[in-house]
Amino acid sequence: MPDRETAIEGHLVIARRGGLMTTDNSQEARAQRLTTIRALTDPLEAGDLAGEALGRVQRLVDQLDNANEVYDVLNDLECCLRRIPGTLIGLVAFLKREAAASRLFNDDVNPSAAGSVATAEETVVEARTLVLAAVEVISRAESAVSRLYSAPREDDDDED
Amino acid sequence: MRRKSGVRADGTPQGWQRRALARGLTDPAQAAELAVESVCRLNHLVERLQEAADVHTVLGSLATCLECMPLALEGLTAYLVSQQAVGRLRRGDGGDVLERVAAVGAATTGAHQAVSAAAGALRKAQVALSDVYGPVGEEGGDA
């Protein structure tokens, strides 16, 4: 039995996708996925799963069925991108905190990790800026797609 | 002992189960939704980082995420172009469908460039951190 939050999110997804996910099986499978993700306590595992999931999107994108799905996937890609800057800030904060406390070291001749951390911070900040730019551009793509829809196929009419 | 970069649970049953969760999906929208939930979870868990190697690994995961996006974006645009070509696309406001498809194509091309460059920057950050280890406690062992 899904908890209240899962049930609410399920309804939201149904509303967003125009009732495409109303079967019990997809609801149950989705609830199971959410439960598994919420059980993760290690950021490395969550990151690994995110990479796997986006790799799956990349492989499955040729199986789209209608323009609404293009909108949904674009929207989800944008949501992913919107979260990434926050994560990057967290990563940099960890490095800076530990470097400031002189608890990070290099394998190099120079034992201090300060230079490496500064370089990493610089490139992470650059990545963050680029990700935010990508969010803005994908928002424009979403806006353009939102006006499009797929005409029903003839066999769709037969099913009705 | 310094932990080498990599996902700790890779070879464990939980690691395989986690990967199967994504690999078992056959619907691109469901896979995208799983990605959102995972990235949100990562965002929530980032406070639990323990070692510099964790940062290196998470940077790699985020770079992987970004590296997957260009092909996904290309696929989305290609789908719209193919649907437009067979006359299956409609525009809700009655305007020119082709103009909207072109706008999507232009936007996804811009996003493609930005996420590719962002992925490259994260890989550079990974390289910068590749020899960094710690935190090391006052006793001389890993904290």
Short mmCIF file of C-alpha atoms in Angstrom, two decimals, chain A:
data_model
loop_
_atom_site.label_atom_id
_atom_site.label_comp_id
_atom_site.label_asym_id
_atom_site.label_seq_id
_atom_site.Cartn_x
_atom_site.Cartn_y
_atom_site.Cartn_z
CA MET A 1 0.00 0.00 0.00
CA PRO A 2 1.63 3.28 -1.04
CA ASP A 3 1.91 5.97 1.62
CA ARG A 4 -0.03 9.21 1.31
CA GLU A 5 2.83 11.12 -0.29
CA THR A 6 3.36 8.41 -2.92
CA ALA A 7 -0.36 8.30 -3.63
CA ILE A 8 -0.49 12.07 -4.09
CA GLU A 9 2.53 12.03 -6.37
CA GLY A 10 0.90 9.22 -8.35
CA HIS A 11 -2.20 11.31 -8.90
CA LEU A 12 -0.05 14.24 -9.98
CA VAL A 13 1.70 12.08 -12.55
CA ILE A 14 -1.64 10.80 -13.83
CA ALA A 15 -2.90 14.36 -14.15
CA ARG A 16 0.29 15.52 -15.87
CA ARG A 17 0.29 12.68 -18.36
CA GLY A 18 -3.39 12.81 -19.16
CA GLY A 19 -4.23 9.47 -17.60
CA LEU A 20 -1.55 7.51 -19.42
CA MET A 21 -0.28 5.89 -16.22
CA THR A 22 -3.52 4.74 -14.68
CA THR A 23 -2.92 0.99 -14.75
CA ASP A 24 -2.34 -0.66 -11.39
CA ASN A 25 0.86 -2.29 -12.60
CA SER A 26 2.56 0.97 -13.58
CA GLN A 27 1.38 2.59 -10.36
CA GLU A 28 2.75 -0.25 -8.27
CA ALA A 29 6.00 -0.33 -10.20
CA ARG A 30 6.38 3.41 -9.78
CA ALA A 31 5.69 3.18 -6.06
CA GLN A 32 8.33 0.45 -5.80
CA ARG A 33 10.85 2.61 -7.64
CA LEU A 34 10.15 5.56 -5.34
CA THR A 35 10.48 3.35 -2.28
CA THR A 36 13.83 2.02 -3.50
CA ILE A 37 15.15 5.49 -4.23
CA ARG A 38 14.01 6.87 -0.88
CA ALA A 39 15.74 3.98 0.86
CA LEU A 40 19.08 5.06 -0.55
CA THR A 41 21.31 6.57 2.12
CA ASP A 42 24.56 6.87 0.17
CA PRO A 43 25.03 9.75 -2.26
CA LEU A 44 27.26 7.54 -4.42
CA GLU A 45 24.42 5.08 -4.94
CA ALA A 46 21.97 7.84 -5.79
CA GLY A 47 24.45 9.30 -8.29
CA ASP A 48 25.05 5.90 -9.83
CA LEU A 49 21.32 5.33 -10.24
CA ALA A 50 20.85 8.76 -11.79
CA GLY A 51 23.52 7.96 -14.38
CA GLU A 52 21.93 4.59 -15.09
CA ALA A 53 18.50 6.16 -15.47
CA LEU A 54 19.69 8.85 -17.87
CA GLY A 55 21.58 6.22 -19.84
CA ARG A 56 18.28 4.38 -20.08
CA VAL A 57 16.52 7.51 -21.30
CA GLN A 58 19.17 7.86 -24.00
CA ARG A 59 18.61 4.27 -25.13
CA LEU A 60 14.80 4.38 -25.00
CA VAL A 61 14.28 7.73 -26.65
CA ASP A 62 13.61 6.08 -30.01
CA GLN A 63 10.55 4.41 -28.49
CA LEU A 64 8.56 7.57 -27.92
CA ASP A 65 4.90 7.27 -28.74
CA ASN A 66 3.58 10.82 -28.95
CA ALA A 67 4.50 14.49 -28.60
CA ASN A 68 3.25 14.56 -25.00
CA GLU A 69 6.01 12.13 -24.08
CA VAL A 70 8.57 14.46 -25.65
CA TYR A 71 7.28 17.19 -23.35
CA ASP A 72 7.41 14.88 -20.32
CA VAL A 73 10.97 13.75 -21.01
CA LEU A 74 12.13 17.31 -21.69
CA ASN A 75 10.50 18.42 -18.45
CA ASP A 76 12.24 15.64 -16.53
CA LEU A 77 15.61 16.46 -18.10
CA GLU A 78 15.10 20.06 -17.05
CA CYS A 79 14.21 18.94 -13.50
CA CYS A 80 17.43 16.89 -13.38
CA LEU A 81 19.48 19.85 -14.56
CA ARG A 82 17.82 22.20 -12.05
CA ARG A 83 18.91 19.94 -9.16
CA ILE A 84 22.52 19.52 -10.30
CA PRO A 85 23.80 23.02 -9.32
CA GLY A 86 22.69 22.43 -5.72
CA THR A 87 24.58 19.16 -5.65
CA LEU A 88 27.67 20.82 -7.12
CA ILE A 89 27.55 23.47 -4.40
CA GLY A 90 27.42 20.69 -1.81
CA LEU A 91 30.44 18.97 -3.35
CA VAL A 92 32.48 22.16 -3.40
CA ALA A 93 31.43 23.05 0.15
CA PHE A 94 32.68 19.66 1.37
CA LEU A 95 36.04 20.09 -0.37
CA LYS A 96 36.53 23.66 0.86
CA ARG A 97 35.58 22.76 4.43
CA GLU A 98 37.98 19.83 4.56
CA ALA A 99 40.77 21.71 2.77
CA ALA A 100 40.40 24.66 5.14
CA ALA A 101 40.78 22.26 8.04
CA SER A 102 43.95 20.88 6.38
CA ARG A 103 42.47 17.41 6.26
CA LEU A 104 42.89 16.83 2.52
CA PHE A 105 46.18 15.79 0.94
CA ASN A 106 47.73 15.07 -2.45
CA ASP A 107 49.66 12.06 -3.62
CA ASP A 108 51.99 14.51 -5.37
CA VAL A 109 55.27 15.92 -4.11
CA ASN A 110 53.28 18.89 -2.87
CA PRO A 111 51.27 17.39 -0.02
CA SER A 112 48.73 20.21 0.14
CA ALA A 113 45.46 19.62 -1.69
CA ALA A 114 44.61 23.33 -1.75
CA GLY A 115 45.68 23.85 -5.37
CA SER A 116 43.77 20.79 -6.59
CA VAL A 117 40.68 21.81 -4.66
CA ALA A 118 40.87 25.34 -6.11
CA THR A 119 41.15 23.95 -9.65
CA ALA A 120 38.25 21.58 -9.03
CA GLU A 121 36.15 24.41 -7.60
CA GLU A 122 36.87 26.58 -10.62
CA THR A 123 35.76 23.92 -13.11
CA VAL A 124 32.74 22.93 -11.02
CA VAL A 125 31.61 26.58 -10.94
CA GLU A 126 32.03 26.67 -14.72
CA ALA A 127 29.94 23.48 -15.03
CA ARG A 128 27.28 24.98 -12.78
CA THR A 129 26.99 28.05 -15.01
CA LEU A 130 26.70 25.87 -18.10
CA VAL A 131 24.05 23.68 -16.49
CA LEU A 132 21.99 26.74 -15.57
CA ALA A 133 22.29 27.92 -19.17
CA ALA A 134 21.09 24.52 -20.38
CA VAL A 135 18.07 24.78 -18.06
CA GLU A 136 17.04 28.04 -19.67
CA VAL A 137 17.40 26.63 -23.19
CA ILE A 138 15.51 23.44 -22.38
CA SER A 139 12.73 25.57 -20.90
CA ARG A 140 12.41 27.22 -24.31
CA ALA A 141 12.24 23.80 -25.98
CA GLU A 142 9.52 22.78 -23.52
CA SER A 143 7.56 25.90 -24.31
CA ALA A 144 7.77 25.13 -28.03
CA VAL A 145 6.73 21.50 -27.55
CA SER A 146 3.87 22.38 -25.23
CA ARG A 147 1.88 23.66 -28.21
CA LEU A 148 2.32 20.44 -30.15
CA TYR A 149 0.35 17.24 -29.93
CA SER A 150 0.20 14.03 -31.88
CA ALA A 151 -2.86 13.30 -33.96
CA PRO A 152 -4.37 9.94 -33.05
CA ARG A 153 -3.36 7.08 -35.31
CA GLU A 154 -6.08 5.22 -37.19
CA ASP A 155 -5.46 2.12 -35.06
CA ASP A 156 -5.97 4.28 -31.94
CA ASP A 157 -9.48 4.99 -33.17
CA ASP A 158 -10.07 1.26 -33.63
CA GLU A 159 -9.12 0.64 -30.00
CA ASP A 160 -11.69 3.20 -28.88
#
